[in-house]
XYZ file of C-alpha atoms in Angstrom:
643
model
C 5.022 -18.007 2.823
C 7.653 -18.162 0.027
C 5.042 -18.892 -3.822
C 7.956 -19.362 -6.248
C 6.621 -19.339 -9.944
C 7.175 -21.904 -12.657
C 10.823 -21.661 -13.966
C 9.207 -20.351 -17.435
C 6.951 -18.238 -15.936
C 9.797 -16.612 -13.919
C 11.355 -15.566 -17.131
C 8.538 -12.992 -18.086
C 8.671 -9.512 -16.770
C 6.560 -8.660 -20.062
C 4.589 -9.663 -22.734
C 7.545 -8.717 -24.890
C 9.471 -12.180 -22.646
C 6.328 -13.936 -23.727
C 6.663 -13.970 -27.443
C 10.122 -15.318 -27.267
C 8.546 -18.734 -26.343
C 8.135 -21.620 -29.074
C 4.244 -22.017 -29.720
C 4.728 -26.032 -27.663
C 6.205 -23.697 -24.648
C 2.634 -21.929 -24.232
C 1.433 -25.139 -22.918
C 3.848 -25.066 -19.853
C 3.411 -21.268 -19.161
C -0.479 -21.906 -19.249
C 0.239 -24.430 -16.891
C 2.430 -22.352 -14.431
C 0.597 -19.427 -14.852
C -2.898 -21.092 -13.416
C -1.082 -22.520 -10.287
C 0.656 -19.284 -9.307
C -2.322 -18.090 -9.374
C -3.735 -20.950 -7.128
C -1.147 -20.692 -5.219
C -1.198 -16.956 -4.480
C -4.598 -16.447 -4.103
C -4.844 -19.264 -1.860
C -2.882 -17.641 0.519
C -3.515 -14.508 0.250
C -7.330 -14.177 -0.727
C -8.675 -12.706 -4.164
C -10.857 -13.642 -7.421
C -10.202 -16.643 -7.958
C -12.668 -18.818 -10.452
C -13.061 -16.048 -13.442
C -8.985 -15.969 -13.888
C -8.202 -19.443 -14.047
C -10.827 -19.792 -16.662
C -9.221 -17.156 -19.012
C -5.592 -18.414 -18.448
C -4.908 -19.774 -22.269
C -6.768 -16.878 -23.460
C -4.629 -14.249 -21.502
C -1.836 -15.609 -22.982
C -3.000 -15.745 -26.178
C -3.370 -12.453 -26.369
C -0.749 -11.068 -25.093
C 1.580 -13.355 -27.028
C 0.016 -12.252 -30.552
C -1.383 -9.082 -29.829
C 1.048 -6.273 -29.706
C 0.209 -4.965 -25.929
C -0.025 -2.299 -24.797
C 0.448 -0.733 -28.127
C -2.685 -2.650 -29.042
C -5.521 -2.316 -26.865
C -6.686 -4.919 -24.825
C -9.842 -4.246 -22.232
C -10.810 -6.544 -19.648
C -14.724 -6.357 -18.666
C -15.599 -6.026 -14.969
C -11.736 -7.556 -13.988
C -12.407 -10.222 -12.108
C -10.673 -12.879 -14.826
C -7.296 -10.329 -15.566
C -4.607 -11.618 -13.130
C -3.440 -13.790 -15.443
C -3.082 -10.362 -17.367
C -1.585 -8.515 -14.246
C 1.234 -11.153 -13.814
C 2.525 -11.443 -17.845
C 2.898 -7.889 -17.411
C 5.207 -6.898 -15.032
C 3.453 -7.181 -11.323
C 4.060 -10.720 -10.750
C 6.366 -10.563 -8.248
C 3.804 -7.812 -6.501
C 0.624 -9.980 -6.949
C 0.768 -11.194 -3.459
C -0.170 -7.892 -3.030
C -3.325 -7.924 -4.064
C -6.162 -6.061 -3.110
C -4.280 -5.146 0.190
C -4.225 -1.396 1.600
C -1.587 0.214 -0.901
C -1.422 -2.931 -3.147
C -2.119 -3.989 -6.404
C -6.132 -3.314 -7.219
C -8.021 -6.388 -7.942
C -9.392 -5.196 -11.128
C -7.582 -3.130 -13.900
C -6.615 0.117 -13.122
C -5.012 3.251 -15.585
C -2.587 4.456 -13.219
C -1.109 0.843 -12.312
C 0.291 -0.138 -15.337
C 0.388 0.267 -19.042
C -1.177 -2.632 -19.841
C -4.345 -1.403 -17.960
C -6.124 0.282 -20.995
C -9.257 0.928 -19.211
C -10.466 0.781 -15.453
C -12.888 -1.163 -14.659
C -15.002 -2.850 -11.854
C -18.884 -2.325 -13.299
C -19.421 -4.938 -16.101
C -20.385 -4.318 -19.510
C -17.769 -1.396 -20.417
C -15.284 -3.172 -22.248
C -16.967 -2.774 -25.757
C -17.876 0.962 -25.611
C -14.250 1.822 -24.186
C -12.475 -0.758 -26.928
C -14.346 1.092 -29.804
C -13.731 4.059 -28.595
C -9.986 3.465 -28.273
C -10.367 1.831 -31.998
C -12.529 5.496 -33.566
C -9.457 7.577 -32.025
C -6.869 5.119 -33.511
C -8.275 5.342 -37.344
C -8.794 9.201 -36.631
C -5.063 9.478 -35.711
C -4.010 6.949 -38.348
C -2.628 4.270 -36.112
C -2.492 0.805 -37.161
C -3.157 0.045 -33.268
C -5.522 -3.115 -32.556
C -8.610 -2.778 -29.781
C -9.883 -5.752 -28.254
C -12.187 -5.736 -25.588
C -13.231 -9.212 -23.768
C -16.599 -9.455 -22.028
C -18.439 -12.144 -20.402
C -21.286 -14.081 -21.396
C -22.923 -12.544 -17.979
C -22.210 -8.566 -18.796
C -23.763 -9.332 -22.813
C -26.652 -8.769 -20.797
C -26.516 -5.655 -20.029
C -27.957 -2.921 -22.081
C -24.536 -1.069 -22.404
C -22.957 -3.870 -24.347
C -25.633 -3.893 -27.108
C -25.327 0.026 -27.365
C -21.357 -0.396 -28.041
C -21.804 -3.271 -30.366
C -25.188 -1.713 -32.055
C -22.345 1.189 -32.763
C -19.049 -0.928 -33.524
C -21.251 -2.613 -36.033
C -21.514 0.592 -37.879
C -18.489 2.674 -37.015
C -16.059 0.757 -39.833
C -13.548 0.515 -36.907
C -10.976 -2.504 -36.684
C -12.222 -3.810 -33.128
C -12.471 -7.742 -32.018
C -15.527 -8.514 -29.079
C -14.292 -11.983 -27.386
C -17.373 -13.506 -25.850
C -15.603 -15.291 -23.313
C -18.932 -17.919 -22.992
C -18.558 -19.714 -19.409
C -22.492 -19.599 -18.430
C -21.555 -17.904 -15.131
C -20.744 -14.536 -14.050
C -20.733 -14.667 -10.152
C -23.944 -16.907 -10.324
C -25.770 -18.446 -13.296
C -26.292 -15.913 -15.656
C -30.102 -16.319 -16.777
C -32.007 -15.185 -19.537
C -33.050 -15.342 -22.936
C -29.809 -14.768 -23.723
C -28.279 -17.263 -22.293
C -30.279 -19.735 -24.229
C -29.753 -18.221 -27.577
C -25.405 -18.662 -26.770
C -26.420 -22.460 -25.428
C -28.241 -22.978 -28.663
C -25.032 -21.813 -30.468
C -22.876 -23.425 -28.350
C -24.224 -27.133 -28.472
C -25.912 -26.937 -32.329
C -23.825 -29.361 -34.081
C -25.453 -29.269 -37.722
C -24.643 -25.456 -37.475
C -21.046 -25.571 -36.527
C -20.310 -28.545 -39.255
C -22.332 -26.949 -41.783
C -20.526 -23.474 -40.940
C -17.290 -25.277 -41.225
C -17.958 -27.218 -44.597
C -18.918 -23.473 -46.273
C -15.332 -22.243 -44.798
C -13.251 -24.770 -46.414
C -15.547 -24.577 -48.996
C -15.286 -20.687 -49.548
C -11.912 -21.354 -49.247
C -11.449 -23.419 -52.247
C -13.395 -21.034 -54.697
C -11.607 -19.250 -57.534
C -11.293 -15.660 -56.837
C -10.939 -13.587 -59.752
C -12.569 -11.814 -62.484
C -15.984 -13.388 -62.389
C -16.058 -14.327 -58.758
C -14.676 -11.883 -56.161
C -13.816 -11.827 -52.408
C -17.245 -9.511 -51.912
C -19.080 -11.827 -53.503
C -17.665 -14.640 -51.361
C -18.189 -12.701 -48.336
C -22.061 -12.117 -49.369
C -22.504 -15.840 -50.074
C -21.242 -17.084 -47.067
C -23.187 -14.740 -44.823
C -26.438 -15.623 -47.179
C -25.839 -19.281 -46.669
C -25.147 -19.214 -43.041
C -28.151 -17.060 -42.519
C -30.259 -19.477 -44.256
C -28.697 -22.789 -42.452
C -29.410 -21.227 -39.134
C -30.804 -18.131 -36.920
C -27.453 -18.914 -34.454
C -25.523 -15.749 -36.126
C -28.209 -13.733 -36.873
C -27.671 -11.626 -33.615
C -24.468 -10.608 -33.803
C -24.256 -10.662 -37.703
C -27.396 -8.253 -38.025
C -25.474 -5.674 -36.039
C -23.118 -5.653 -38.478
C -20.180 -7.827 -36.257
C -18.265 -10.662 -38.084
C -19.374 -13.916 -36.005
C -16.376 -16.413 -35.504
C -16.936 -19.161 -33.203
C -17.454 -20.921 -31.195
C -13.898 -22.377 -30.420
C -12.670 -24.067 -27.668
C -11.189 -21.039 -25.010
C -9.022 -23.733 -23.111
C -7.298 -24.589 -26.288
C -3.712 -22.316 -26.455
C -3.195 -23.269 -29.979
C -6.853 -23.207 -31.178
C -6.725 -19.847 -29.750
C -3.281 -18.458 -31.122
C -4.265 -19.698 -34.857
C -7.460 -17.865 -34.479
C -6.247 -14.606 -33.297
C -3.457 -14.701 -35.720
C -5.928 -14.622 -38.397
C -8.665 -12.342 -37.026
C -5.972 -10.515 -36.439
C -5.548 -9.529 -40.536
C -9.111 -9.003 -40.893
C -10.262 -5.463 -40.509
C -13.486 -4.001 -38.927
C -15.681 -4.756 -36.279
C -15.645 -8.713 -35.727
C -16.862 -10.910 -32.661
C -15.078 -14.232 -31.416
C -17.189 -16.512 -29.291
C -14.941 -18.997 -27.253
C -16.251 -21.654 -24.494
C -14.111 -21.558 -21.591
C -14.455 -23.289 -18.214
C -14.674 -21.150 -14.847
C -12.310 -21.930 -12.248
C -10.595 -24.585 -14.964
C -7.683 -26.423 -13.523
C -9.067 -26.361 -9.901
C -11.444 -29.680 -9.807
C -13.635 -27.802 -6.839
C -13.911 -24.686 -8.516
C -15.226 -26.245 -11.777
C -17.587 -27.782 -10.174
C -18.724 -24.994 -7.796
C -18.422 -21.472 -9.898
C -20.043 -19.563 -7.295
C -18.939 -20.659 -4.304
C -14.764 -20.396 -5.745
C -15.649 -16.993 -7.697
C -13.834 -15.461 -4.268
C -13.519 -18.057 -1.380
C -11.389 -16.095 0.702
C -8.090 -18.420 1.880
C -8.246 -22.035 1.266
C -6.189 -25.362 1.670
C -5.464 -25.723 -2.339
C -4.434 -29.072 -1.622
C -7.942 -30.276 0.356
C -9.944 -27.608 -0.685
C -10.707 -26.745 2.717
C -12.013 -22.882 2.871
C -10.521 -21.470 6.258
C -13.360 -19.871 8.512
C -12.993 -18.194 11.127
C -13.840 -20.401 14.574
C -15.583 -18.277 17.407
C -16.792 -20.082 20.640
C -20.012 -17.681 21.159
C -22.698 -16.560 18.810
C -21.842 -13.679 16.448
C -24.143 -11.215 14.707
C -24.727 -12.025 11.101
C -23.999 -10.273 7.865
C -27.023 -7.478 7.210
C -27.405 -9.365 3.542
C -28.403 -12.348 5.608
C -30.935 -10.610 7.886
C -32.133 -9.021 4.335
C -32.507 -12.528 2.956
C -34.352 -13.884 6.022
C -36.360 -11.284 6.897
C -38.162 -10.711 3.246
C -39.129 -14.411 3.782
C -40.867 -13.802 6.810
C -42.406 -10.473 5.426
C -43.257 -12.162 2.519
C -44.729 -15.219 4.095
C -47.330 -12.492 5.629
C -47.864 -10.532 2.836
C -48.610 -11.881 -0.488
C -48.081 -8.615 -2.522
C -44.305 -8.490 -1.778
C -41.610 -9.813 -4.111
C -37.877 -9.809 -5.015
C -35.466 -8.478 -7.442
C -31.711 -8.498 -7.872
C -29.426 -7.932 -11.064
C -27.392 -10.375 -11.011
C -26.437 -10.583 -6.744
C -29.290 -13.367 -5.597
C -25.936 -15.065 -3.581
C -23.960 -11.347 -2.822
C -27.516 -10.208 -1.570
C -29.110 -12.921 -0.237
C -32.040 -13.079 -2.469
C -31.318 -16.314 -3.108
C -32.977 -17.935 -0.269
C -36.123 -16.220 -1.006
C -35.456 -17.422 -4.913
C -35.419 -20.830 -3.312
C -38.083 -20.971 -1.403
C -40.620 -18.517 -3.422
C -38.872 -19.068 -6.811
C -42.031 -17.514 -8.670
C -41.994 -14.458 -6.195
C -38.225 -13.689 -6.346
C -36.287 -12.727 -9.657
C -32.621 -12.421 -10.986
C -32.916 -10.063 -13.969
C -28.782 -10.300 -15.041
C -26.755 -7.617 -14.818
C -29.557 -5.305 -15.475
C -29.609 -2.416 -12.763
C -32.023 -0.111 -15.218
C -34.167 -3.055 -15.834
C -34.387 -4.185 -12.248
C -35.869 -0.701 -11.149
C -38.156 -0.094 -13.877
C -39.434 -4.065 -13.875
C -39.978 -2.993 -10.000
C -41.877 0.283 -10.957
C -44.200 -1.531 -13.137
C -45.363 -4.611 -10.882
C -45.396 -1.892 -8.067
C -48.092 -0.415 -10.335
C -50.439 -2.940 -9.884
C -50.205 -3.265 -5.892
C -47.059 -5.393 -5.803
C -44.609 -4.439 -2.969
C -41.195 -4.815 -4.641
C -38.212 -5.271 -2.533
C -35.415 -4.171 -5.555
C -31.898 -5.081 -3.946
C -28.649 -3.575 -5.808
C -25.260 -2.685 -4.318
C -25.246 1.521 -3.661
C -22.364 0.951 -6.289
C -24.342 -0.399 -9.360
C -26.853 1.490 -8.239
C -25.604 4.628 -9.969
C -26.115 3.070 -13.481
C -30.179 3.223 -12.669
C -30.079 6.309 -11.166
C -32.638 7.982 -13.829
C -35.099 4.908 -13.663
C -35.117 6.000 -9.860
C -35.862 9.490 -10.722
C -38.245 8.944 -13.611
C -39.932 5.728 -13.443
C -39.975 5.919 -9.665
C -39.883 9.348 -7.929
C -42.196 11.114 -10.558
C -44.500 8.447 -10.746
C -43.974 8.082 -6.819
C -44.654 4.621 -6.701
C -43.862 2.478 -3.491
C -40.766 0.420 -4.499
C -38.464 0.006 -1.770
C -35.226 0.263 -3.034
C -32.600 -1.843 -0.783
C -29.278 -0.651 -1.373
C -26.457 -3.088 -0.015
C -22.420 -2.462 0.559
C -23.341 0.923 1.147
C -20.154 2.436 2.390
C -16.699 1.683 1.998
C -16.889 -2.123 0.995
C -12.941 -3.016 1.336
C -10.979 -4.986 -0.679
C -12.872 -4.347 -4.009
C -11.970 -0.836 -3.603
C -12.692 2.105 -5.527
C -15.521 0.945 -8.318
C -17.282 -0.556 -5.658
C -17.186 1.643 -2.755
C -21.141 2.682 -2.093
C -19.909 6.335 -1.298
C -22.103 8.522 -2.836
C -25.832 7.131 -3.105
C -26.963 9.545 0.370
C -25.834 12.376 -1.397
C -28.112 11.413 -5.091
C -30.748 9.767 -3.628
C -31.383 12.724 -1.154
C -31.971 15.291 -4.373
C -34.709 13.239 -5.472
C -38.491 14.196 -4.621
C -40.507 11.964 -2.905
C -37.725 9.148 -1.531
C -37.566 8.967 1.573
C -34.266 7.834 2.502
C -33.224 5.273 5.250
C -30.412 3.436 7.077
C -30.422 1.234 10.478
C -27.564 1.518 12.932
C -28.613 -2.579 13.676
C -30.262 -5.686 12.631
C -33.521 -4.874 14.260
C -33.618 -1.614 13.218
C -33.543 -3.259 9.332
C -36.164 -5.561 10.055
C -38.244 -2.667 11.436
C -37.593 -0.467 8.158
C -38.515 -3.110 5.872
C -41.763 -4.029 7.879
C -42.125 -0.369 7.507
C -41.602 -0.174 3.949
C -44.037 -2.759 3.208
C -46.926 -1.644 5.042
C -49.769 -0.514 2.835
C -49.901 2.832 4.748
C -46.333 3.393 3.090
C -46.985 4.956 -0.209
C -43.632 6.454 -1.366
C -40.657 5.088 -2.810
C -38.253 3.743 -0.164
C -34.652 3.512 0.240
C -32.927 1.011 3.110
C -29.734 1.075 2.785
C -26.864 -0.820 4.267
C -23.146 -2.013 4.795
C -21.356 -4.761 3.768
C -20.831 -7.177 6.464
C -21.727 -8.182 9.957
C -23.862 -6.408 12.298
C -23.943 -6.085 15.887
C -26.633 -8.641 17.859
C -26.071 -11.842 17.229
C -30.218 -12.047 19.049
C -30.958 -10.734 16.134
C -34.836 -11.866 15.246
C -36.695 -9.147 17.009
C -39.908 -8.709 16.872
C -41.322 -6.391 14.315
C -42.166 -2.952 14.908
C -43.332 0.185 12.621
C -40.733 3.133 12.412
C -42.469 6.336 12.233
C -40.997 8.122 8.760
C -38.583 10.539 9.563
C -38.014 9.999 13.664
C -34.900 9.429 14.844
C -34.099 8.537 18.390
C -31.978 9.475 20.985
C -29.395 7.406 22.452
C -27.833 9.185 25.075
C -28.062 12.899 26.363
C -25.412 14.326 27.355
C -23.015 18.107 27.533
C -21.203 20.408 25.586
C -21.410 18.147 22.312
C -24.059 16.262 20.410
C -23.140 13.390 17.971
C -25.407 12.869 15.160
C -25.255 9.399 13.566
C -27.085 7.381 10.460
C -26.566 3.647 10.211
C -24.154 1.757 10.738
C -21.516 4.168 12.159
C -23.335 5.040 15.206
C -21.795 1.710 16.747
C -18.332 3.202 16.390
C -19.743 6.502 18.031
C -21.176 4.498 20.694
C -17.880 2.737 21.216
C -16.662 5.975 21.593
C -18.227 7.486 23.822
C -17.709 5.079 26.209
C -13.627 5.935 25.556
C -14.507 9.851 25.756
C -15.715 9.190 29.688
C -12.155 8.556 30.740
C -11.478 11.784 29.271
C -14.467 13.420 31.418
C -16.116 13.932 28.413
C -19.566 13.265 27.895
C -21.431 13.518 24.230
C -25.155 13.321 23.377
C -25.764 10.619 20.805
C -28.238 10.108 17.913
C -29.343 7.733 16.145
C -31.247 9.724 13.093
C -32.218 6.750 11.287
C -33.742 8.711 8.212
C -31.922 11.195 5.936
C -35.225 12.063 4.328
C -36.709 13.139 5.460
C -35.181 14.340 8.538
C -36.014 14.052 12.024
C -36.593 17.573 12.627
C -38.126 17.885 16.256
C -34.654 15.892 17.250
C -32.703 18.463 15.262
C -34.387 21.671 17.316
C -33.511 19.746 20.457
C -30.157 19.346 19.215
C -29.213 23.170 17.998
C -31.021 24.640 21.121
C -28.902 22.198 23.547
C -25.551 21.817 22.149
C -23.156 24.567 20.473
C -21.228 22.133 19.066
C -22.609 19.124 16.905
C -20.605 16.190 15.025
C -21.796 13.698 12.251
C -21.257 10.433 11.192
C -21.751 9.012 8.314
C -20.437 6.340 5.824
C -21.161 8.390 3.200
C -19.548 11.041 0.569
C -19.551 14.108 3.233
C -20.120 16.638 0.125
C -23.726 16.520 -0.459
C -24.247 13.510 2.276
C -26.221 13.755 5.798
C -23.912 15.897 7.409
C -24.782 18.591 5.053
C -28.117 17.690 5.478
C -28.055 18.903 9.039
C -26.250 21.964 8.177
C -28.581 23.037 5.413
C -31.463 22.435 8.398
C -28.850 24.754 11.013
C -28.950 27.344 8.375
C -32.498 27.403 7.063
C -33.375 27.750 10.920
C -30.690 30.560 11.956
C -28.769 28.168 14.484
C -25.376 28.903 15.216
C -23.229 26.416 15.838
C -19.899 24.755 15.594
C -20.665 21.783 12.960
C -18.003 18.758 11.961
C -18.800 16.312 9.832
C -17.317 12.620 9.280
C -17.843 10.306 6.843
C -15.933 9.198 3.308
C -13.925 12.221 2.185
C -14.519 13.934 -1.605
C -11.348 11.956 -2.886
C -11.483 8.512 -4.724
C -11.087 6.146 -1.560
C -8.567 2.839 -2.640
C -8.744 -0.877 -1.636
C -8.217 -2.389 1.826
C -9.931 -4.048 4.291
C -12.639 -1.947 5.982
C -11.191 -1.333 8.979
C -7.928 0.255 7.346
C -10.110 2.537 5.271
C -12.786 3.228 7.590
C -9.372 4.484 9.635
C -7.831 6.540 6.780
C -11.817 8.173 6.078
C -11.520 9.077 10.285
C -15.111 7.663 11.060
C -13.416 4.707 13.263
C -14.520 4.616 16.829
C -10.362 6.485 17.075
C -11.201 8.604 14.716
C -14.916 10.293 16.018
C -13.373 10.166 19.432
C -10.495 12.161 18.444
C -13.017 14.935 16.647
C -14.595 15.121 19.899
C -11.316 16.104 21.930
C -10.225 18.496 19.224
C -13.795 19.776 19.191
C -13.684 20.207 22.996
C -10.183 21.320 23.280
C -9.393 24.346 25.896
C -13.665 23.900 26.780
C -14.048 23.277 30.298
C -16.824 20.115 30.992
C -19.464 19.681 33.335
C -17.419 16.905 34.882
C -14.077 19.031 34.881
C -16.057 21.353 37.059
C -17.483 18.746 39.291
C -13.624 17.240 40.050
């Protein structure tokens, strides 16, 4: 399908086209810019909500800021393709998080323009001082400007930049882009204390009245600009607490203004723009502004997938028999019915109740269930501390963000070894989101730790089993369940519930010559291969080892006494991961054999959709099949022999 872009938008290859428009022509390029992105991502899937909020900001900036000499930083990504397209990729934005396209999020060696890469939230104001310190050190009159989200202020990471910017002396401008959502509500203190900004009118008058009237006051010999300075921050301290948060860590508080407002915006940056040091700009914006449904439904347009933009109708796929349903979903159900049986147990997310399907339990238990913001350290250690008065905490976080919590696993959880199960969803390659979200390496940190133990179901049964398991009162170690984005495989999926035995694997099928060792969800593509290997005459063992930690070690002796030559699966990091796992148990035992592993190689994996990457990585159904036959090559079978 042919998108063409607004004639004025057409025109702009760079900012540097941008900033030959009239001030009245940033209306119209506002306007074009927000429906090519409707239409594009319409089409072709993507973001969608976050960047048509940011629209008259984006071009704000890059029409007074002096890119990419001046540094501009995007938090978590989700709102730049308005940034992507004024700078050079429009005509390559259909492109879009498809296998060797553009990456949804900014990324270093794209473009540029991308100062920083980023996909976690909360960065922007660590990198952007950064990038400001080195500037002043080299003696560069370069701006930094980093623009985060009312939703990643919550996180601890943006305090610790601004607790610094505030007293580095470096010329760096936060833009709280203020829109009450990040992919759900945000929640949280926080949030009240910007809503209480936001909507106090005797503040924002008063604050206004002591501008003009600051403005008006003789500055000379007996009254000078630092005396101004300290009598407007004494009287706007004393009219109201509203600035005292940013102001006491040492940031200039402008705000708020309207975000939506292209002129509003261009005066304002144009000014803040002359004032050095560390400053903060709140502006109000609108998510998903210019796109009625989206307004009105953040969370459901933060990524719809393809839609009708003129009905609004979001295209689903149509299948005429049952299907198996996303693992999230069986997550979400199944803590209900745990839960409904077991008083002790509760829920936490940062920030994912909808990605992770807490949100059903958050519905229907609301005082048992909990969205702490994008908080991963304060999720696990929150979990640590009910689980230390009985609680049974069910902590959900993508394998992804679960890296920045990593020592509140080890310290507040492993040491103490208290019984949190720790759910880890879109483990694995997760697609289209690429390489900041890909839940690649969590087998190989989590599997250091003392005391885990450390799980993952090949199917929806076996996840209801581990977290029945997890919650038993028997089960007095931290637990990890982790799992991949998507759908499963039985679309019968409400089993009844049964208790794993820690660290037993099963066996799926014997077999000769070859043994296949799987963990989670991969073991489906192994079994689909095996049935492909029989036309070959070829006839592996499979499986299923359920438990990385700790292993299944009776299954293992079977294993290196039967078979000479073993291959694992995994959707994992293969350096560190289960695979060598089973080779640190072949060694440790003095079994000789011939050992591949699959699984996500030690490279940075890119964006596509899973089953391109899940190709590329060779742990495809294609891909452990053809292991197999090189494996067994010039090896006569069992069923060669037998004609």
């Amino acid at each position: 399908m042919d998108i063409t872009p607004g004639p004025l938008l057409t025109t702009i290859n760079s900012p540097a086209d941008l900033k030959q428009l009239t001030r009245e022509q940033l209306h119209q390029v506002s306007d074009e810019l927000r429906q090519y992105i409707i239409d594009v991502v319409s089409v072709h899937g993507g973001h969608f909500a976050a960047s048509l909020g940011v629209v008259e900001l984006t071009v704000a900036l890059h029409y007074i800021y002096n890119t990419p000499y001046d540094q501009l930083v995007w938090d978590v990504g989700h709102q730049a393709y308005g940034h992507k397209i004024l700078t050079g990729r429009r005509d390559e934005f259909h492109t879009n998080r498809k296998y060797h396209g553009l990456s949804g999020f900014p990324k270093r060696n794209e473009s540029e323009y991308d100062t920083f890469g980023v996909g976690h939230s909360s960065t922007s104001i660590s990198a952007a001082l950064g990038m400001a310190m080195a500037a002043k050190y080299k003696g560069e009159n370069r701006k930094s400007v980093a623009v985060i989200g009312d939703g990643a202020l919550t996180a601890g990471l943006a305090f610790e930049g601004m607790n610094h910017a505030g007293v580095a002396d470096s010329d760096v401008l936060i833009i709280l882009n203020d829109n009450c959502m990040s992919i759900d509500p945000n929640v949280g203190a926080l949030k009240e204390y910007l809503t209480d900004i936001t909507t106090s009118h005797t503040y924002n008058r008063l604050k206004d009245d002591i501008w003009k009237a600051l403005g008006k006051l003789p500055v000379g010999k007996n009254f000078t600009r630092e005396m101004a300075s300290k009598l407007e921050h004494s009287i706007k301290g004393f009219i109201s607490k509203s600035s005292n948060l940013f102001e006491a860590l040492n940031l200039r508080y402008f705000g708020p203004i309207d975000g939506n407002n292209i002129t509003k915006l261009v005066d304002t940056l144009q000014d803040l723009k002359k004032i050095p040091g560390p400053k903060l700009l709140h502006v109000l914006t609108v998510k998903g502004k210019g796109y009625a449904l989206a307004e009105k439904e953040q969370t459901l347009w933060h990524a719809p997938g393809l839609f009708d933009k003129i009905t609004g109708e979001i295209y689903k796929k149509k299948y005429e028999t049952p299907q198996p349903p996303k693992y999230q979903d069986v997550f979400g159900h199944t803590i209900i019915e745990l839960a409904e049986k077991n008083d002790k147990i509760f829920g936490v997310t940062p920030a994912m109740p909808s990605g992770s399907s807490l949100k059903f339990m958050m519905d229907k238990m609301p005082d048992r269930a909990f969205d702490v913001g994008i908080c991963e350290q304060h999720a696990v250690t929150l979990s640590a501390g009910m689980a230390t008065q009985g609680m049974r905490v069910f902590c959900n976080i993508y394998s992804s963000f679960m890296q920045r919590a990593y020592d509140q696993v080890v310290h507040d959880v492993a040491i103490q070894k208290l019984p949190v199960v720790m759910v880890l969803d879109r483990a694995g390659l997760v697609g289209e989101d690429g390489s900041t979200h890909h839940g690649a390496y969590d087998i190989a940190f989590m599997r250091c730790i003392p005391n885990l133990v450390i799980s993952a179901p090949m199917n929806e049964s076996e996840l209801r089993n581990l977290m029945y398991t997890a919650q038993l009162d028997t089960m007095q170690w931290p637990f990890v369940i982790r799992y991949p984005r998507g759908q499963g495989v039985m679309p019968e999926w409400r089993t009844p519930f049964e208790e794993i035995p820690i660290g037993k694997g099963r066996k799926l099928k014997d077999g000769q010559d070859i043994a296949i060792l799987s963990i989670g969800h991969p073991g489906n593509f192994a079994t689909t291969a095996i049935r492909e290997l029989k036309m070959d005459g070829l006839n592996p063992a499979h499986y299923d080892m359920r438990f990385v930690k700790p292993l299944d070690e009776a299954l293992l002796h079977e294993v290196f006494s039967r078979y000479d030559k073993v291959l694992t699966v995994e959707d994992g990091t293969v350096t560190g991961g289960f695979g060598s796992a089973v080779l640190e148990f072949m060694a440790k035992h003095n079994y000789k054999a011939e050992v591949k592993i699959l699984g996500i190689p030690d490279a940075i994996v890119e964006h596509g959709t899973p089953k391109e990457l899940y190709h590329e990585c060779g742990y495809d159904a294609p891909g452990i099949a053809a292991a197999v036959r090189e494996m067994m090559k010039g090896k006569v079978t069992v069923s060669q022999l037998l004609g």
